[in-house]
Amino acid sequence: MRLNADRLAAQLQHILAPAYLISGDEPLLVSEAAASIRDAARARGFSERELHTVERSFDWNGLANASDNLSLFADKRIVELRLPTGKPGKEGSAVIAGLAERPVDDRLLLVITGKLDRSAAAAKWAKAIEKNGVVVQVWPIDRQRLPQWIRLRMQKLDLKASADAVQLLADRVEGNLLAAQQEIDKLALLHRDGVIDAEAVAHSVADSSHYDVFQLVDAADLGDAARSLKILHGLRAEGVEPVLVLWALAREIRTLASIASKIRNGAPENTVLNQVGVWERRKPVIRGALSRHTMDSLHRALMTAAETDFVIKGLEPGRPWNALEALVAELAGVGVLRRAV
């Protein structure tokens, strides 16, 4: 069975599966999903918890033997496996699959990992848990859903926040849900009356936004130049290397040019998007970018990317981050910004 994280609580009220896999890159939501499973297990008599973190030279045989060594008088136990890479290897895959395929009443298998790529999600061990237990997929809270997520979290703490306060908090903590929850908790402590306005947020909340290059690409594809440049400046402040930013932008422009070319030659748009591996969630983003760009504008953007590469390598005069600003603006469809030399 596969579940989104927001459906996990309802599932746990009815049944506790013998095995769970939690996968995702949002630490707060992954941690909360794991905690809800542990709580449900404890309520059903699972009083012991064994925690294993997979590192190099991990003893898979020891895990298998210990997990299967259950006596008549043993307490029910949670066997929790932290799998940072999502790739247990051949031996580990066989052990995890074996535990999932041989469920016993007094053992709960809980595997926690980061976001799984397609090959890892299709691996034997992951499929064994999906067949015999539950795979919980934790998705990030995107920018559009973040204000509602914040509002619901505030309501749980009896906070009454204005729309401006919620939006300001969302802007300050975008991409960092852990910081968002910490700031909500702090606001609850500071404002006993539960009334939160934008001024209260401005005084209390630090700018804890955390961005990555993929958010930058999506913002530019959506034509949001102001947000794109804000993310770009945030990446610079976080010490991200310009070459990494250029890689993400150039790859996106090449992908858009390839899609546009195939569509112009008569291929159905949705077929092309599927062929190049565009996820369903990103299709509206890609379509938005294609609606603003022509083949000529994408070719110009590729030339700008090449020029930016020369600037980053010191082969042309200019400042790398200013060159990246121009490239971001061009992808967002607002033209080329003048570079400072």
mmCIF file of C-alpha atoms in Angstrom:
data_model
loop_
_atom_site.group_PDB
_atom_site.id
_atom_site.type_symbol
_atom_site.label_atom_id
_atom_site.label_comp_id
_atom_site.label_asym_id
_atom_site.label_seq_id
_atom_site.Cartn_x
_atom_site.Cartn_y
_atom_site.Cartn_z
ATOM 1 C CA MET A 1 0.000 0.000 0.000
ATOM 2 C CA ARG A 2 1.128 3.554 -0.738
ATOM 3 C CA LEU A 3 -0.039 6.557 1.267
ATOM 4 C CA ASN A 4 0.672 10.256 1.303
ATOM 5 C CA ALA A 5 1.803 11.431 4.719
ATOM 6 C CA ASP A 6 -1.428 13.370 5.327
ATOM 7 C CA ARG A 7 -3.434 10.124 5.154
ATOM 8 C CA LEU A 8 -1.233 8.199 7.567
ATOM 9 C CA ALA A 9 -3.061 9.205 10.762
ATOM 10 C CA ALA A 10 -6.385 7.890 9.444
ATOM 11 C CA GLN A 11 -4.786 4.600 8.424
ATOM 12 C CA LEU A 12 -3.169 4.119 11.825
ATOM 13 C CA GLN A 13 -6.513 4.530 13.580
ATOM 14 C CA HIS A 14 -7.831 1.428 11.826
ATOM 15 C CA ILE A 15 -4.846 -0.885 11.436
ATOM 16 C CA LEU A 16 -1.157 -1.172 12.224
ATOM 17 C CA ALA A 17 0.722 -2.722 9.321
ATOM 18 C CA PRO A 18 3.691 -5.024 10.031
ATOM 19 C CA ALA A 19 6.093 -2.875 8.003
ATOM 20 C CA TYR A 20 6.392 0.807 7.089
ATOM 21 C CA LEU A 21 8.714 2.706 4.769
ATOM 22 C CA ILE A 22 8.853 6.493 5.159
ATOM 23 C CA SER A 23 10.510 8.283 2.272
ATOM 24 C CA GLY A 24 11.043 12.016 1.814
ATOM 25 C CA ASP A 25 13.407 14.973 2.021
ATOM 26 C CA GLU A 26 11.451 17.122 4.487
ATOM 27 C CA PRO A 27 12.938 16.292 7.931
ATOM 28 C CA LEU A 28 10.074 17.684 10.003
ATOM 29 C CA LEU A 29 7.352 15.771 8.160
ATOM 30 C CA VAL A 30 9.404 12.570 8.026
ATOM 31 C CA SER A 31 10.043 12.818 11.772
ATOM 32 C CA GLU A 32 6.376 13.437 12.524
ATOM 33 C CA ALA A 33 5.276 10.512 10.350
ATOM 34 C CA ALA A 34 7.717 8.199 12.138
ATOM 35 C CA ALA A 35 6.565 9.464 15.545
ATOM 36 C CA SER A 36 2.920 8.790 14.682
ATOM 37 C CA ILE A 37 3.757 5.199 13.723
ATOM 38 C CA ARG A 38 5.728 4.674 16.944
ATOM 39 C CA ASP A 39 2.863 6.118 19.017
ATOM 40 C CA ALA A 40 0.338 3.848 17.311
ATOM 41 C CA ALA A 41 2.611 0.862 17.887
ATOM 42 C CA ARG A 42 3.122 1.666 21.578
ATOM 43 C CA ALA A 43 -0.634 1.961 22.009
ATOM 44 C CA ARG A 44 -0.844 -1.617 20.715
ATOM 45 C CA GLY A 45 1.748 -2.962 23.115
ATOM 46 C CA PHE A 46 5.043 -2.470 21.282
ATOM 47 C CA SER A 47 7.103 -1.488 24.288
ATOM 48 C CA GLU A 48 10.640 -1.915 22.891
ATOM 49 C CA ARG A 49 12.409 -0.042 20.111
ATOM 50 C CA GLU A 50 15.596 -1.128 18.378
ATOM 51 C CA LEU A 51 17.273 1.629 16.356
ATOM 52 C CA HIS A 52 19.729 0.726 13.588
ATOM 53 C CA THR A 53 21.514 3.269 11.382
ATOM 54 C CA VAL A 54 22.973 1.829 8.197
ATOM 55 C CA GLU A 55 26.568 2.847 7.665
ATOM 56 C CA ARG A 56 29.490 1.313 5.824
ATOM 57 C CA SER A 57 30.139 -2.280 6.953
ATOM 58 C CA PHE A 58 26.686 -2.524 8.539
ATOM 59 C CA ASP A 59 26.012 -6.027 9.913
ATOM 60 C CA TRP A 60 22.979 -7.113 7.906
ATOM 61 C CA ASN A 61 23.214 -10.735 9.089
ATOM 62 C CA GLY A 62 23.193 -9.539 12.676
ATOM 63 C CA LEU A 63 20.056 -7.496 12.019
ATOM 64 C CA ALA A 64 18.310 -10.441 10.368
ATOM 65 C CA ASN A 65 19.220 -12.873 13.163
ATOM 66 C CA ALA A 66 18.280 -10.468 15.950
ATOM 67 C CA SER A 67 14.968 -9.575 14.290
ATOM 68 C CA ASP A 68 13.983 -13.215 13.808
ATOM 69 C CA ASN A 69 15.125 -14.290 17.295
ATOM 70 C CA LEU A 70 11.832 -13.816 19.104
ATOM 71 C CA SER A 71 10.871 -15.926 22.064
ATOM 72 C CA LEU A 72 7.449 -16.753 23.457
ATOM 73 C CA PHE A 73 7.903 -14.222 26.263
ATOM 74 C CA ALA A 74 9.592 -11.455 24.278
ATOM 75 C CA ASP A 75 8.076 -7.983 24.346
ATOM 76 C CA LYS A 76 6.665 -6.576 21.167
ATOM 77 C CA ARG A 77 9.295 -4.425 19.503
ATOM 78 C CA ILE A 78 9.796 -1.839 16.807
ATOM 79 C CA VAL A 79 12.790 -2.554 14.574
ATOM 80 C CA GLU A 80 13.649 0.888 13.216
ATOM 81 C CA LEU A 81 16.120 1.136 10.370
ATOM 82 C CA ARG A 82 17.595 4.473 9.283
ATOM 83 C CA LEU A 83 18.729 4.208 5.664
ATOM 84 C CA PRO A 84 20.310 7.569 4.714
ATOM 85 C CA THR A 85 21.213 6.686 1.122
ATOM 86 C CA GLY A 86 18.090 4.720 0.251
ATOM 87 C CA LYS A 87 20.336 2.049 -1.239
ATOM 88 C CA PRO A 88 20.994 -0.883 1.129
ATOM 89 C CA GLY A 89 22.919 -2.904 -1.453
ATOM 90 C CA LYS A 90 22.240 -6.472 -2.502
ATOM 91 C CA GLU A 91 22.658 -7.992 0.961
ATOM 92 C CA GLY A 92 20.667 -5.290 2.705
ATOM 93 C CA SER A 93 17.910 -5.440 0.129
ATOM 94 C CA ALA A 94 17.523 -9.176 0.712
ATOM 95 C CA VAL A 95 17.396 -8.749 4.507
ATOM 96 C CA ILE A 96 14.823 -5.935 4.422
ATOM 97 C CA ALA A 97 12.696 -7.806 1.897
ATOM 98 C CA GLY A 98 12.880 -10.940 4.034
ATOM 99 C CA LEU A 99 11.708 -9.083 7.151
ATOM 100 C CA ALA A 100 8.828 -7.511 5.221
ATOM 101 C CA GLU A 101 7.811 -10.801 3.631
ATOM 102 C CA ARG A 102 7.902 -12.705 6.953
ATOM 103 C CA PRO A 103 5.749 -10.542 9.227
ATOM 104 C CA VAL A 104 5.295 -11.616 12.838
ATOM 105 C CA ASP A 105 2.838 -10.283 15.370
ATOM 106 C CA ASP A 106 5.436 -9.001 17.831
ATOM 107 C CA ARG A 107 7.728 -7.181 15.365
ATOM 108 C CA LEU A 108 7.117 -3.916 13.532
ATOM 109 C CA LEU A 109 9.586 -2.951 10.829
ATOM 110 C CA LEU A 110 10.030 0.795 10.304
ATOM 111 C CA VAL A 111 12.419 1.935 7.559
ATOM 112 C CA ILE A 112 13.185 5.664 7.238
ATOM 113 C CA THR A 113 15.013 7.099 4.265
ATOM 114 C CA GLY A 114 15.335 10.216 2.160
ATOM 115 C CA LYS A 115 13.532 10.705 -1.106
ATOM 116 C CA LEU A 116 13.883 7.580 -3.240
ATOM 117 C CA ASP A 117 14.706 7.868 -6.910
ATOM 118 C CA ARG A 118 12.842 5.700 -9.398
ATOM 119 C CA SER A 119 15.318 2.834 -9.314
ATOM 120 C CA ALA A 120 15.372 2.708 -5.503
ATOM 121 C CA ALA A 121 11.567 2.878 -5.301
ATOM 122 C CA ALA A 122 11.383 -0.111 -7.645
ATOM 123 C CA ALA A 123 13.972 -2.141 -5.715
ATOM 124 C CA LYS A 124 13.060 -5.521 -4.238
ATOM 125 C CA TRP A 125 13.140 -4.327 -0.636
ATOM 126 C CA ALA A 126 10.900 -1.294 -1.266
ATOM 127 C CA LYS A 127 8.411 -3.365 -3.265
ATOM 128 C CA ALA A 128 8.319 -5.981 -0.492
ATOM 129 C CA ILE A 129 7.311 -3.332 2.041
ATOM 130 C CA GLU A 130 4.741 -1.874 -0.370
ATOM 131 C CA LYS A 131 3.204 -5.330 -0.871
ATOM 132 C CA ASN A 132 3.169 -6.402 2.775
ATOM 133 C CA GLY A 133 2.980 -3.088 4.569
ATOM 134 C CA VAL A 134 2.740 0.649 3.873
ATOM 135 C CA VAL A 135 4.986 3.041 1.959
ATOM 136 C CA VAL A 136 4.523 6.593 3.236
ATOM 137 C CA GLN A 137 5.592 9.216 0.709
ATOM 138 C CA VAL A 138 6.419 12.570 2.291
ATOM 139 C CA TRP A 139 6.122 15.413 -0.206
ATOM 140 C CA PRO A 140 7.501 18.914 0.432
ATOM 141 C CA ILE A 141 5.030 21.682 1.162
ATOM 142 C CA ASP A 142 5.255 23.931 -1.887
ATOM 143 C CA ARG A 143 4.954 27.701 -1.851
ATOM 144 C CA GLN A 144 1.267 27.698 -2.767
ATOM 145 C CA ARG A 145 0.301 25.323 0.059
ATOM 146 C CA LEU A 146 2.626 26.731 2.706
ATOM 147 C CA PRO A 147 0.280 29.481 4.027
ATOM 148 C CA GLN A 148 -2.530 26.961 4.579
ATOM 149 C CA TRP A 149 -0.083 24.568 6.267
ATOM 150 C CA ILE A 150 1.033 27.383 8.589
ATOM 151 C CA ARG A 151 -2.536 28.424 9.337
ATOM 152 C CA LEU A 152 -3.520 24.866 10.326
ATOM 153 C CA ARG A 153 -0.459 24.541 12.552
ATOM 154 C CA MET A 154 -1.312 27.830 14.236
ATOM 155 C CA GLN A 155 -4.901 26.777 14.790
ATOM 156 C CA LYS A 156 -3.717 23.677 16.642
ATOM 157 C CA LEU A 157 -2.042 26.047 19.122
ATOM 158 C CA ASP A 158 -5.149 28.291 19.328
ATOM 159 C CA LEU A 159 -3.403 31.106 17.464
ATOM 160 C CA LYS A 160 -5.570 33.517 15.472
ATOM 161 C CA ALA A 161 -3.370 34.933 12.723
ATOM 162 C CA SER A 162 -4.245 37.516 10.114
ATOM 163 C CA ALA A 163 -3.783 36.676 6.446
ATOM 164 C CA ASP A 164 -0.872 39.139 6.258
ATOM 165 C CA ALA A 165 0.808 37.505 9.238
ATOM 166 C CA VAL A 166 0.502 34.043 7.712
ATOM 167 C CA GLN A 167 1.863 35.217 4.363
ATOM 168 C CA LEU A 168 4.772 37.060 5.975
ATOM 169 C CA LEU A 169 5.706 33.990 7.985
ATOM 170 C CA ALA A 170 5.489 31.860 4.826
ATOM 171 C CA ASP A 171 7.837 34.249 3.021
ATOM 172 C CA ARG A 172 10.320 34.157 5.897
ATOM 173 C CA VAL A 173 10.479 30.371 6.294
ATOM 174 C CA GLU A 174 9.871 29.073 2.774
ATOM 175 C CA GLY A 175 11.644 25.772 2.197
ATOM 176 C CA ASN A 176 12.361 25.250 5.892
ATOM 177 C CA LEU A 177 9.415 23.641 7.672
ATOM 178 C CA LEU A 178 11.420 22.955 10.798
ATOM 179 C CA ALA A 179 12.092 26.685 11.148
ATOM 180 C CA ALA A 180 8.403 27.339 10.445
ATOM 181 C CA GLN A 181 7.281 25.069 13.289
ATOM 182 C CA GLN A 182 9.858 26.572 15.641
ATOM 183 C CA GLU A 183 8.660 30.081 14.846
ATOM 184 C CA ILE A 184 5.020 29.081 15.346
ATOM 185 C CA ASP A 185 5.896 27.583 18.729
ATOM 186 C CA LYS A 186 7.766 30.767 19.644
ATOM 187 C CA LEU A 187 4.817 32.966 18.647
ATOM 188 C CA ALA A 188 2.544 30.844 20.836
ATOM 189 C CA LEU A 189 4.833 31.457 23.816
ATOM 190 C CA LEU A 190 5.198 35.183 23.176
ATOM 191 C CA HIS A 191 1.523 35.921 22.525
ATOM 192 C CA ARG A 192 -0.590 34.323 25.217
ATOM 193 C CA ASP A 193 -3.750 35.981 23.862
ATOM 194 C CA GLY A 194 -3.304 34.023 20.639
ATOM 195 C CA VAL A 195 -3.670 37.060 18.371
ATOM 196 C CA ILE A 196 -0.947 37.274 15.713
ATOM 197 C CA ASP A 197 -0.666 40.105 13.199
ATOM 198 C CA ALA A 198 1.994 40.924 10.616
ATOM 199 C CA GLU A 199 3.802 43.248 13.019
ATOM 200 C CA ALA A 200 4.135 40.460 15.573
ATOM 201 C CA VAL A 201 5.619 38.173 12.934
ATOM 202 C CA ALA A 202 7.991 40.870 11.700
ATOM 203 C CA HIS A 203 9.341 41.434 15.223
ATOM 204 C CA SER A 204 9.600 37.788 16.160
ATOM 205 C CA VAL A 205 10.540 35.811 13.097
ATOM 206 C CA ALA A 206 13.962 35.725 11.497
ATOM 207 C CA ASP A 207 14.319 35.190 7.768
ATOM 208 C CA SER A 208 14.835 31.423 7.706
ATOM 209 C CA SER A 209 14.089 30.806 4.038
ATOM 210 C CA HIS A 210 15.987 27.915 2.571
ATOM 211 C CA TYR A 211 16.165 27.439 -1.158
ATOM 212 C CA ASP A 212 17.645 25.007 -3.625
ATOM 213 C CA VAL A 213 18.472 25.269 -7.324
ATOM 214 C CA PHE A 214 15.330 23.360 -8.292
ATOM 215 C CA GLN A 215 13.101 25.953 -6.639
ATOM 216 C CA LEU A 216 15.013 28.569 -8.617
ATOM 217 C CA VAL A 217 14.346 26.735 -11.876
ATOM 218 C CA ASP A 218 10.632 26.346 -11.108
ATOM 219 C CA ALA A 219 10.229 30.027 -10.206
ATOM 220 C CA ALA A 220 11.918 31.091 -13.451
ATOM 221 C CA ASP A 221 9.811 28.633 -15.470
ATOM 222 C CA LEU A 222 6.692 30.151 -13.916
ATOM 223 C CA GLY A 223 7.800 33.612 -15.045
ATOM 224 C CA ASP A 224 8.141 34.955 -11.492
ATOM 225 C CA ALA A 225 11.255 37.076 -11.988
ATOM 226 C CA ALA A 226 11.104 38.756 -8.579
ATOM 227 C CA ARG A 227 10.946 35.477 -6.688
ATOM 228 C CA SER A 228 13.547 33.925 -8.982
ATOM 229 C CA LEU A 229 16.039 36.648 -8.160
ATOM 230 C CA LYS A 230 15.198 36.419 -4.452
ATOM 231 C CA ILE A 231 15.991 32.692 -4.524
ATOM 232 C CA LEU A 232 19.176 33.346 -6.510
ATOM 233 C CA HIS A 233 20.352 35.851 -3.899
ATOM 234 C CA GLY A 234 19.459 33.374 -1.164
ATOM 235 C CA LEU A 235 21.553 30.673 -2.824
ATOM 236 C CA ARG A 236 24.469 33.082 -3.050
ATOM 237 C CA ALA A 237 24.136 33.940 0.659
ATOM 238 C CA GLU A 238 24.110 30.222 1.517
ATOM 239 C CA GLY A 239 27.398 29.714 -0.300
ATOM 240 C CA VAL A 240 26.108 27.699 -3.237
ATOM 241 C CA GLU A 241 28.670 27.557 -6.042
ATOM 242 C CA PRO A 242 27.713 29.507 -9.212
ATOM 243 C CA VAL A 243 28.610 26.508 -11.371
ATOM 244 C CA LEU A 244 25.889 24.435 -9.668
ATOM 245 C CA VAL A 245 23.295 27.134 -10.306
ATOM 246 C CA LEU A 246 24.368 27.364 -13.938
ATOM 247 C CA TRP A 247 24.163 23.591 -14.329
ATOM 248 C CA ALA A 248 20.535 23.535 -13.171
ATOM 249 C CA LEU A 249 19.495 26.489 -15.332
ATOM 250 C CA ALA A 250 21.304 25.282 -18.454
ATOM 251 C CA ARG A 251 19.879 21.791 -18.109
ATOM 252 C CA GLU A 252 16.358 23.225 -17.845
ATOM 253 C CA ILE A 253 16.825 25.439 -20.901
ATOM 254 C CA ARG A 254 18.133 22.501 -22.949
ATOM 255 C CA THR A 255 15.150 20.408 -21.832
ATOM 256 C CA LEU A 256 12.697 23.147 -22.781
ATOM 257 C CA ALA A 257 14.374 23.579 -26.182
ATOM 258 C CA SER A 258 14.188 19.840 -26.826
ATOM 259 C CA ILE A 259 10.505 19.681 -25.864
ATOM 260 C CA ALA A 260 9.645 22.739 -27.955
ATOM 261 C CA SER A 261 11.447 21.309 -30.967
ATOM 262 C CA LYS A 262 9.612 17.985 -30.795
ATOM 263 C CA ILE A 263 6.237 19.680 -30.357
ATOM 264 C CA ARG A 264 6.942 21.966 -33.319
ATOM 265 C CA ASN A 265 7.655 18.866 -35.385
ATOM 266 C CA GLY A 266 4.196 17.518 -34.634
ATOM 267 C CA ALA A 267 4.607 15.347 -31.541
ATOM 268 C CA PRO A 268 1.770 15.574 -28.956
ATOM 269 C CA GLU A 269 2.773 17.735 -26.020
ATOM 270 C CA ASN A 270 1.863 15.262 -23.281
ATOM 271 C CA THR A 271 3.665 12.448 -25.090
ATOM 272 C CA VAL A 272 6.817 14.531 -25.292
ATOM 273 C CA LEU A 273 6.621 15.487 -21.613
ATOM 274 C CA ASN A 274 6.343 11.835 -20.670
ATOM 275 C CA GLN A 275 9.208 10.864 -22.953
ATOM 276 C CA VAL A 276 11.614 13.315 -21.325
ATOM 277 C CA GLY A 277 10.553 12.221 -17.843
ATOM 278 C CA VAL A 278 8.631 15.294 -16.658
ATOM 279 C CA TRP A 279 6.775 14.426 -13.444
ATOM 280 C CA GLU A 280 3.049 15.071 -13.324
ATOM 281 C CA ARG A 281 3.533 17.782 -10.703
ATOM 282 C CA ARG A 282 5.959 19.686 -12.950
ATOM 283 C CA LYS A 283 3.938 19.540 -16.144
ATOM 284 C CA PRO A 284 2.054 22.816 -15.428
ATOM 285 C CA VAL A 285 5.401 24.489 -14.704
ATOM 286 C CA ILE A 286 6.911 23.298 -17.988
ATOM 287 C CA ARG A 287 3.795 24.247 -19.938
ATOM 288 C CA GLY A 288 3.955 27.733 -18.458
ATOM 289 C CA ALA A 289 7.559 28.153 -19.581
ATOM 290 C CA LEU A 290 6.780 26.852 -23.072
ATOM 291 C CA SER A 291 3.899 29.296 -23.397
ATOM 292 C CA ARG A 292 6.253 32.254 -22.868
ATOM 293 C CA HIS A 293 9.192 31.040 -24.946
ATOM 294 C CA THR A 294 9.812 30.418 -28.621
ATOM 295 C CA MET A 295 12.593 28.349 -30.144
ATOM 296 C CA ASP A 296 14.466 31.584 -30.828
ATOM 297 C CA SER A 297 14.191 32.801 -27.230
ATOM 298 C CA LEU A 298 15.363 29.435 -25.909
ATOM 299 C CA HIS A 299 18.340 29.451 -28.275
ATOM 300 C CA ARG A 300 19.211 32.946 -27.050
ATOM 301 C CA ALA A 301 18.971 31.682 -23.480
ATOM 302 C CA LEU A 302 21.363 28.841 -24.322
ATOM 303 C CA MET A 303 23.816 31.394 -25.718
ATOM 304 C CA THR A 304 23.480 33.410 -22.513
ATOM 305 C CA ALA A 305 24.166 30.237 -20.517
ATOM 306 C CA ALA A 306 27.341 29.648 -22.549
ATOM 307 C CA GLU A 307 28.464 33.232 -21.950
ATOM 308 C CA THR A 308 27.745 32.809 -18.239
ATOM 309 C CA ASP A 309 29.903 29.690 -18.216
ATOM 310 C CA PHE A 310 32.805 31.706 -19.669
ATOM 311 C CA VAL A 311 32.322 34.389 -16.997
ATOM 312 C CA ILE A 312 32.290 31.812 -14.190
ATOM 313 C CA LYS A 313 35.492 30.255 -15.572
ATOM 314 C CA GLY A 314 37.159 33.660 -15.863
ATOM 315 C CA LEU A 315 37.383 33.449 -19.656
ATOM 316 C CA GLU A 316 35.218 36.550 -20.103
ATOM 317 C CA PRO A 317 35.028 39.716 -17.980
ATOM 318 C CA GLY A 318 32.141 39.999 -15.580
ATOM 319 C CA ARG A 319 30.836 38.872 -12.240
ATOM 320 C CA PRO A 320 29.413 35.336 -12.060
ATOM 321 C CA TRP A 321 26.376 36.186 -9.954
ATOM 322 C CA ASN A 322 25.470 39.154 -12.149
ATOM 323 C CA ALA A 323 25.722 36.887 -15.177
ATOM 324 C CA LEU A 324 23.431 34.402 -13.446
ATOM 325 C CA GLU A 325 20.940 37.189 -12.710
ATOM 326 C CA ALA A 326 20.779 37.920 -16.432
ATOM 327 C CA LEU A 327 20.253 34.250 -17.245
ATOM 328 C CA VAL A 328 17.516 33.852 -14.610
ATOM 329 C CA ALA A 329 15.722 36.940 -15.892
ATOM 330 C CA GLU A 330 15.914 35.613 -19.445
ATOM 331 C CA LEU A 331 14.474 32.224 -18.469
ATOM 332 C CA ALA A 332 11.725 34.014 -16.534
ATOM 333 C CA GLY A 333 10.892 35.872 -19.739
ATOM 334 C CA VAL A 334 11.681 39.454 -18.713
ATOM 335 C CA GLY A 335 14.680 40.029 -20.973
ATOM 336 C CA VAL A 336 18.353 40.351 -20.210
ATOM 337 C CA LEU A 337 19.542 42.447 -17.316
ATOM 338 C CA ARG A 338 22.589 44.626 -17.836
ATOM 339 C CA ARG A 339 25.619 43.004 -16.223
ATOM 340 C CA ALA A 340 27.992 44.878 -13.981
ATOM 341 C CA VAL A 341 31.572 44.351 -15.145
#
